Amino acid sequence: MLDKIKKILHEVENFRSTDIEEIEQFRIRMLGRKGVIGEFFSEFKAVPGELKKEYGAWLNELKEKATDKILALRSALESKDNSQTVSDLSLPGETVYLGSRHPISVIQEEIIGIFSRIGYTVEVGPEIEDDWHNFSALNFPVDHPARDMQDTFFIKKNPDIMLRTHTSSVQIRVMQSHKPPIRSIFPGRVFRNEAISARSHCIFHQVEGLYIDKNVSFADLKQTLLYFSKEMFGEDTQIRLRPSYFPFTEPSAELDVSCNLCGGKGCNLCKYTGWLEILGCGMVDPNVLENCGIDSKEYTGFAFGMGIERQALLKYGVKDIRLFFENDIRFLKQFRSVLSS
Ligand code: PHE
């Protein structure tokens, strides 16, 4: 029996193959259920006690060598496979997919670009605000419903501190720290305690605009918004202003643009009205100017504020605002640029 084991061991040591099928046959013959090595182990039971140690050592060595050999031949075959795939250097390179900027960032930068071309600077303010900057200085009456727990995330320990509900808080900070003329936009995240649905989210982004100077009129506001709408939604875009109410602007208005999908004829996107509501605006209320130490007899100004998600929904025809926050790669991929090496 020992001779037979040594003979097989010799065979294992000399076995060479680059054929996966042949290696498998070899494995079955050696290590399979009815294989040679298994048979040796059955015969081993009959080996006399004093020889067991020696026979056992040889058998274990055989089993180990056969196993190692098969693994080594297989992995040599795999690495050869890999090297074969790149061995044809004339093949075209693999396409390299670049990540892309998030659609909200793309739209935000587009809006910043449009206003910076007409001289607006960009300013930012804190996301955690106090009541004065978020509400009081903006002329919100003490019992205004927007202060309600329904809309605002207050900090439990201090009801004076909250997550800002709009970027209008940055208006106040900028008017306090800068002397007119002021011509700035304020992009940023805002927070509202609202149920999350296809149309609203508790976190979203706004861009606020503020222009304060001598003799700024409602006509300036209208012309600025017409310029913005054409840049954002196309040269043929028309605008209309509807009267509205905000505590910090007087008069206040909401801006609609003609539907960029149907051109004003009426479709699903504009709910067959031909118009899309895009922002709130108005002339800065004199009380707000005075709250910030600006003489309202000398200076006037306008402000406007828009949701970035809303602009993105309209521009890309996205139906559900939640998609912007879920980071589903299948959604984000659609805004991806492709670079082929
Ligand atoms: N802050 C308002 C909002 O969040 C938008 C707005 C800004 C309206 C500036 C008028 C002027 O709805």
Coordinates of N, CA and C in Angstrom, one line a residue, residues 64 137 173 268 312:
E64 N -3.1 16.5 1.1 CA -2.8 18.0 1.1 C -2.2 18.4 -0.2
A137 N -38.1 90.7 12.8 CA -37.5 91.8 12.0 C -38.2 91.9 10.6
R173 N -29.9 90.0 8.0 CA -28.5 90.1 8.3 C -27.7 90.9 7.4
N268 N -50.6 69.0 -18.7 CA -50.6 68.3 -17.4 C -49.7 69.1 -16.4
A312 N -36.4 73.2 -10.4 CA -35.9 71.9 -10.9 C -37.0 71.0 -11.4

